[in-house]
Tab-separated table of C-alpha atoms in Angstrom:
chain	number	residue	atom	x	y	z
A	168	UNK	CA	-8.239	18.484	-17.681
A	169	UNK	CA	-5.060	16.876	-15.392
A	170	UNK	CA	-4.924	12.617	-16.701
A	171	UNK	CA	-3.491	10.468	-13.922
A	172	UNK	CA	-3.043	6.592	-14.352
A	173	UNK	CA	-1.611	3.761	-12.211
A	174	UNK	CA	-1.044	1.218	-14.741
A	175	UNK	CA	-0.188	-1.873	-11.808
A	176	UNK	CA	0.381	-5.897	-12.002
A	177	UNK	CA	-2.533	-6.580	-10.351
A	178	UNK	CA	-5.976	-7.967	-11.886
A	179	UNK	CA	-7.655	-6.004	-14.279
A	180	UNK	CA	-11.026	-7.127	-12.324
A	181	UNK	CA	-9.710	-3.993	-10.134
A	182	UNK	CA	-10.099	-1.298	-12.877
A	183	UNK	CA	-11.574	1.794	-12.161
A	184	UNK	CA	-11.598	5.576	-13.208
A	185	UNK	CA	-12.993	8.361	-11.595
A	186	UNK	CA	-13.294	12.421	-12.203
A	187	UNK	CA	-13.090	14.224	-8.936
A	188	UNK	CA	-11.971	17.724	-8.100
A	189	UNK	CA	-8.960	18.772	-6.514
A	190	UNK	CA	-7.501	22.637	-5.670
A	191	UNK	CA	-10.002	23.821	-7.852
A	192	UNK	CA	-8.780	21.652	-10.743
A	193	UNK	CA	-11.117	18.459	-11.871
A	194	UNK	CA	-8.869	15.852	-12.474
A	195	UNK	CA	-9.586	11.927	-14.457
A	196	UNK	CA	-7.941	8.810	-12.447
A	197	UNK	CA	-7.979	5.930	-13.987
A	198	UNK	CA	-6.211	2.508	-12.758
A	199	UNK	CA	-5.118	-0.107	-15.166
A	200	UNK	CA	-4.644	-3.807	-13.898
A	201	UNK	CA	-2.364	-5.908	-16.335
A	202	UNK	CA	-3.212	-9.983	-14.511
A	203	UNK	CA	0.397	-10.327	-13.919
A	204	UNK	CA	1.476	-9.333	-16.899
A	205	UNK	CA	5.048	-7.573	-17.213
A	206	UNK	CA	5.941	-6.415	-20.382
A	207	UNK	CA	2.368	-5.695	-21.103
A	208	UNK	CA	2.784	-3.165	-17.963
A	209	UNK	CA	6.035	-1.449	-19.765
A	210	UNK	CA	4.933	-1.158	-23.533
A	211	UNK	CA	1.110	0.610	-21.433
A	212	UNK	CA	4.001	2.867	-19.676
A	213	UNK	CA	5.513	3.451	-23.126
A	214	UNK	CA	1.936	3.582	-24.590
A	215	UNK	CA	1.080	6.695	-22.445
A	216	UNK	CA	4.608	8.473	-21.879
A	217	UNK	CA	4.202	11.966	-21.674
A	218	UNK	CA	0.357	12.163	-22.548
A	219	UNK	CA	-0.971	12.602	-19.373
A	220	UNK	CA	0.450	14.262	-16.289
A	221	UNK	CA	1.131	11.684	-14.035
A	222	UNK	CA	1.927	7.612	-13.504
A	223	UNK	CA	1.184	5.201	-10.984
A	224	UNK	CA	3.006	2.345	-10.508
A	225	UNK	CA	0.343	0.203	-9.079
A	226	UNK	CA	1.216	-3.554	-7.952
A	227	UNK	CA	4.595	-3.436	-7.048
A	228	UNK	CA	6.678	-1.462	-5.368
A	229	UNK	CA	10.052	0.321	-6.288
A	230	UNK	CA	11.840	1.270	-3.181
A	231	UNK	CA	11.406	-0.977	-0.483
A	232	UNK	CA	12.394	1.351	3.126
A	233	UNK	CA	13.987	-0.642	6.397
A	234	UNK	CA	15.438	2.248	8.863
A	235	UNK	CA	16.984	5.101	6.966
A	236	UNK	CA	17.818	3.114	4.013
A	237	UNK	CA	16.046	2.902	0.424
A	238	UNK	CA	16.261	0.004	-1.568
A	239	UNK	CA	15.821	-0.184	-5.440
A	240	UNK	CA	13.911	-3.331	-6.921
A	241	UNK	CA	15.703	-5.103	-10.465
A	242	UNK	CA	12.732	-5.678	-11.563
A	243	UNK	CA	10.739	-2.188	-10.948
A	244	UNK	CA	13.709	-1.016	-12.223
A	245	UNK	CA	13.381	-2.358	-15.192
A	246	UNK	CA	9.347	-1.325	-15.969
A	247	UNK	CA	10.453	2.227	-14.854
A	248	UNK	CA	12.866	2.909	-17.314
A	249	UNK	CA	10.479	2.666	-19.870
A	250	UNK	CA	9.326	5.817	-19.238
A	251	UNK	CA	11.040	8.882	-19.317
A	252	UNK	CA	8.709	12.011	-19.886
A	253	UNK	CA	5.484	11.896	-16.861
A	254	UNK	CA	6.605	11.354	-13.513
A	255	UNK	CA	5.933	8.032	-12.120
A	256	UNK	CA	5.022	7.296	-9.000
A	257	UNK	CA	5.423	3.996	-6.442
A	258	UNK	CA	3.057	5.964	-3.057
A	259	UNK	CA	6.464	5.266	-1.540
A	260	UNK	CA	6.299	8.382	-1.024
A	261	UNK	CA	2.706	8.832	1.235
A	262	UNK	CA	3.872	5.508	2.953
A	263	UNK	CA	6.352	8.120	4.783
A	264	UNK	CA	4.303	10.876	5.487
A	265	UNK	CA	0.272	10.751	4.858
A	266	UNK	CA	0.329	7.192	6.696
A	267	UNK	CA	2.347	8.732	9.556
A	268	UNK	CA	-0.716	11.223	9.683
A	269	UNK	CA	-3.218	8.220	9.564
A	270	UNK	CA	-1.729	7.176	12.534
A	271	UNK	CA	-1.656	10.223	14.206
A	272	UNK	CA	-5.154	10.861	13.254
A	273	UNK	CA	-5.995	7.524	15.072
A	274	UNK	CA	-4.903	8.280	18.008
A	275	UNK	CA	-6.438	11.331	19.082
A	276	UNK	CA	-9.652	11.084	17.060
A	277	UNK	CA	-10.426	7.240	17.773
A	278	UNK	CA	-10.214	4.778	20.852
A	279	UNK	CA	-8.651	2.116	18.616
A	280	UNK	CA	-4.672	2.270	18.753
A	281	UNK	CA	-3.208	2.760	22.294
A	282	UNK	CA	-0.521	1.819	24.899
A	283	UNK	CA	0.002	-2.044	24.393
A	284	UNK	CA	-2.876	-2.472	21.556
A	285	UNK	CA	-1.577	-6.438	19.667
A	286	UNK	CA	-0.748	-5.468	16.226
A	287	UNK	CA	-0.047	-6.942	12.716
A	288	UNK	CA	1.750	-5.676	10.229
A	289	UNK	CA	1.836	-8.060	7.773
A	290	UNK	CA	4.693	-6.234	5.519
A	291	UNK	CA	6.722	-3.360	7.587
A	292	UNK	CA	8.882	-2.631	5.220
A	293	UNK	CA	6.436	-1.774	2.505
A	294	UNK	CA	4.718	0.180	5.493
A	295	UNK	CA	7.701	2.095	7.002
A	296	UNK	CA	6.108	5.409	7.970
A	297	UNK	CA	2.690	2.742	9.427
A	298	UNK	CA	5.077	0.812	11.449
A	299	UNK	CA	7.291	3.777	13.179
A	300	UNK	CA	4.528	5.434	14.605
A	301	UNK	CA	2.667	2.864	15.780
A	302	UNK	CA	5.501	1.816	17.226
A	303	UNK	CA	6.035	4.979	18.831
A	304	UNK	CA	2.801	4.406	19.919
A	305	UNK	CA	4.116	1.670	22.275
A	306	UNK	CA	1.803	-1.440	20.193
A	307	UNK	CA	2.822	-4.340	20.403
A	308	UNK	CA	3.947	-5.606	16.980
A	309	UNK	CA	4.088	-9.012	15.505
A	310	UNK	CA	6.423	-7.966	12.038
A	311	UNK	CA	5.537	-10.308	9.274
A	312	UNK	CA	7.785	-9.626	6.755
A	313	UNK	CA	9.428	-12.919	6.750
A	314	UNK	CA	6.268	-15.191	7.262
A	315	UNK	CA	4.716	-13.650	4.608
A	316	UNK	CA	6.937	-12.766	2.071
A	317	UNK	CA	9.634	-15.346	2.249
A	318	UNK	CA	7.105	-17.981	4.256
A	319	UNK	CA	9.914	-18.442	6.673
A	320	UNK	CA	7.484	-19.459	10.408
A	321	UNK	CA	9.557	-16.214	12.285
A	322	UNK	CA	7.415	-13.205	13.548
A	323	UNK	CA	9.865	-10.266	14.286
A	324	UNK	CA	8.697	-8.265	17.715
A	325	UNK	CA	11.074	-5.058	17.055
A	326	UNK	CA	11.560	-2.604	14.530
A	327	UNK	CA	15.371	-2.793	15.577
A	328	UNK	CA	15.402	-6.073	14.732
A	329	UNK	CA	13.694	-5.772	11.104
A	330	UNK	CA	16.438	-2.978	10.298
A	331	UNK	CA	18.808	-5.526	11.097
A	332	UNK	CA	17.068	-8.378	9.173
A	333	UNK	CA	17.289	-5.957	6.410
A	334	UNK	CA	20.363	-4.855	6.429
A	335	UNK	CA	21.562	-8.716	5.843
A	336	UNK	CA	18.617	-10.211	3.454
A	337	UNK	CA	16.882	-7.125	1.183
A	338	UNK	CA	19.993	-6.597	-0.707
A	339	UNK	CA	19.549	-10.409	-1.976
A	340	UNK	CA	15.766	-10.427	-1.829
A	341	UNK	CA	15.665	-6.537	-3.842
A	342	UNK	CA	17.465	-9.121	-7.165
A	343	UNK	CA	14.590	-11.278	-6.931
A	344	UNK	CA	11.777	-12.118	-9.428
A	345	UNK	CA	8.696	-9.326	-7.614
A	346	UNK	CA	6.548	-12.646	-8.609
A	347	UNK	CA	7.758	-14.579	-5.739
A	348	UNK	CA	7.784	-11.446	-3.189
A	349	UNK	CA	4.482	-10.234	-4.036
A	350	UNK	CA	0.988	-11.866	-5.127
A	351	UNK	CA	0.782	-10.165	-8.356
A	352	UNK	CA	-2.528	-11.657	-11.270
A	353	UNK	CA	-4.534	-13.600	-10.246
A	354	UNK	CA	-3.000	-13.965	-7.416
A	355	UNK	CA	-4.460	-11.097	-6.218
A	356	UNK	CA	-7.615	-13.637	-6.244
A	357	UNK	CA	-6.933	-15.784	-3.915
A	358	UNK	CA	-6.938	-16.919	-0.323
A	359	UNK	CA	-4.865	-19.323	1.311
A	360	UNK	CA	-4.426	-18.548	4.981
A	361	UNK	CA	-1.390	-18.426	6.220
A	362	UNK	CA	0.533	-18.146	10.056
A	363	UNK	CA	-3.440	-17.884	11.134
A	364	UNK	CA	-2.200	-17.487	14.828
A	365	UNK	CA	-0.921	-14.155	14.237
A	366	UNK	CA	-4.003	-12.932	13.067
A	367	UNK	CA	-6.412	-14.275	15.928
A	368	UNK	CA	-3.928	-13.055	18.043
A	369	UNK	CA	-3.560	-9.150	16.857
A	370	UNK	CA	-6.527	-6.438	17.401
A	371	UNK	CA	-5.480	-4.630	14.702
A	372	UNK	CA	-4.312	-6.294	11.100
A	373	UNK	CA	-1.785	-3.333	8.918
A	374	UNK	CA	-0.346	-3.007	5.909
A	375	UNK	CA	-0.964	-3.739	2.332
A	376	UNK	CA	-4.662	-5.272	1.226
A	377	UNK	CA	-3.161	-8.352	-1.126
A	378	UNK	CA	-0.675	-9.271	2.039
A	379	UNK	CA	-3.124	-9.876	4.302
A	380	UNK	CA	-6.719	-11.019	2.738
A	381	UNK	CA	-3.999	-13.475	0.444
A	382	UNK	CA	-3.118	-14.704	3.858
A	383	UNK	CA	-6.636	-14.650	5.887
A	384	UNK	CA	-7.825	-16.848	8.183
A	385	UNK	CA	-12.144	-17.056	8.068
A	386	UNK	CA	-12.935	-16.088	11.638
A	387	UNK	CA	-11.789	-12.699	12.096
A	388	UNK	CA	-14.480	-11.264	14.435
A	389	UNK	CA	-13.835	-8.637	16.370
A	390	UNK	CA	-10.737	-7.342	14.350
A	391	UNK	CA	-9.824	-4.158	13.167
A	392	UNK	CA	-7.917	-3.883	9.807
A	393	UNK	CA	-6.036	-0.580	8.332
A	394	UNK	CA	-4.920	-0.856	5.151
A	395	UNK	CA	-6.101	0.811	1.254
A	396	UNK	CA	-7.021	-0.136	-2.085
A	397	UNK	CA	-10.415	-1.396	-0.705
A	398	UNK	CA	-13.285	-2.741	-3.714
A	399	UNK	CA	-17.312	-2.562	-2.101
A	400	UNK	CA	-15.683	-6.324	-3.148
A	401	UNK	CA	-13.735	-6.471	-0.771
A	402	UNK	CA	-15.686	-4.354	1.869
A	403	UNK	CA	-18.546	-6.994	2.040
A	404	UNK	CA	-15.966	-9.658	2.417
A	405	UNK	CA	-14.680	-8.453	5.822
A	406	UNK	CA	-17.820	-7.675	6.897
A	407	UNK	CA	-18.370	-11.023	6.069
A	408	UNK	CA	-14.930	-12.269	8.243
A	409	UNK	CA	-16.154	-10.387	11.355
A	410	UNK	CA	-13.630	-7.692	10.849
A	411	UNK	CA	-15.270	-4.218	13.103
A	412	UNK	CA	-13.508	-1.240	11.991
A	413	UNK	CA	-11.963	-0.986	8.398
A	414	UNK	CA	-9.615	1.499	8.006
A	415	UNK	CA	-7.841	3.068	4.547
A	416	UNK	CA	-4.803	5.453	4.511
A	417	UNK	CA	-6.349	7.848	1.373
A	418	UNK	CA	-9.914	8.621	1.217
A	419	UNK	CA	-12.725	7.138	-0.265
A	420	UNK	CA	-13.197	8.330	-3.333
A	421	UNK	CA	-16.802	7.779	-5.043
A	422	UNK	CA	-16.612	3.669	-3.764
A	423	UNK	CA	-13.459	2.958	-3.771
A	424	UNK	CA	-9.866	3.824	-1.566
A	425	UNK	CA	-6.969	3.439	-4.053
A	426	UNK	CA	-3.583	2.964	-3.967
A	427	UNK	CA	-0.954	5.100	-2.171
A	428	UNK	CA	0.546	5.628	-5.912
A	429	UNK	CA	-2.672	6.645	-7.329
A	430	UNK	CA	-2.706	8.927	-4.142
A	431	UNK	CA	1.046	9.983	-5.405
A	432	UNK	CA	0.633	10.571	-8.402
A	433	UNK	CA	-2.120	12.554	-8.328
A	434	UNK	CA	-0.440	15.280	-5.350
A	435	UNK	CA	2.200	15.342	-8.345
A	436	UNK	CA	0.012	16.037	-10.760
A	437	UNK	CA	-1.679	19.362	-8.015
A	438	UNK	CA	2.248	19.771	-7.807
A	439	UNK	CA	2.290	21.028	-11.435
A	440	UNK	CA	6.127	19.602	-11.340
A	441	UNK	CA	7.045	16.205	-12.892
A	442	UNK	CA	9.414	14.541	-9.935
A	443	UNK	CA	8.853	13.070	-6.958
A	444	UNK	CA	8.220	15.776	-4.241
A	445	UNK	CA	10.200	15.834	-0.863
A	446	UNK	CA	8.233	14.457	2.257
A	447	UNK	CA	8.000	18.959	3.283
A	448	UNK	CA	5.786	18.617	-0.032
A	449	UNK	CA	3.870	15.753	0.480
A	450	UNK	CA	2.762	17.025	3.863
A	451	UNK	CA	2.105	20.923	2.737
A	452	UNK	CA	-0.720	18.945	0.137
A	453	UNK	CA	-1.910	16.949	2.214
A	454	UNK	CA	-2.777	19.894	4.184
A	455	UNK	CA	-4.062	21.690	2.185
A	456	UNK	CA	-7.010	19.024	0.800
A	457	UNK	CA	-7.371	17.486	4.051
A	458	UNK	CA	-6.986	14.325	3.342
A	459	UNK	CA	-8.835	11.815	6.775
A	460	UNK	CA	-8.700	8.102	6.970
A	461	UNK	CA	-11.981	6.561	6.221
A	462	UNK	CA	-12.925	4.626	9.390
A	463	UNK	CA	-15.641	2.651	8.307
A	464	UNK	CA	-17.553	0.277	11.397
A	465	UNK	CA	-18.050	-3.253	9.367
A	466	UNK	CA	-20.074	-4.899	12.624
A	467	UNK	CA	-21.120	-2.936	15.496
């Protein structure tokens, strides 16, 4: 049996383990949180290096994108440098392939997305494939990168504007400690509504679940959410807040939608390769496996 482990900077309360069969082979897939302790994360990667088939880098990104430009986060380099033998994936490869396919699937198979659909993407640089796909369909976007990452009351509405802002800010922001950019550890369990008016005006709220959850206002009746990495407790919370449809870009596996880092590590393990795959290789594997988004009606 092949073994895939996602070591996450996030809360250990979200730990999960499943055994699945994929393309005729069995896999054990685990997610282990380190409660915001980066040194513990590094130690765990060192201890497991060479003993498993692929790692997911959870709770943090190695890369963020703006257009065709890829930037590397400084603290993430420190973490992945602890790994010498086992391939380690942060999910950005799947964000550029699977999430584009997920939006196309929704356009072709549901009535959720169309021209003029109002979409809040909490951080477009984190979900560049999703943002570009929604933009290409004519959706009216609000890109929350400056609001939800930096706390600045400035919504971006055009992808080109986001690329220009990113070229100026990201070379500096990538040097900051990760805890200033993203909720880690126990902060993932806190909800502090911020810039609520953009949630309330949107038809769809899309992007990283921890960004969505942390800033989410209470009354969101009739809205839909496109994300992943949700637990059964998250689904219940979204239902109580009035969310109509929940879409996860990664499929439900035994009650859990894993993060893209987990699924990307799973695909690399399935390929038998020891490095990240090309977009074409990810697309080919995704077609063979026939992953489909999870679309769940929470409130009729």
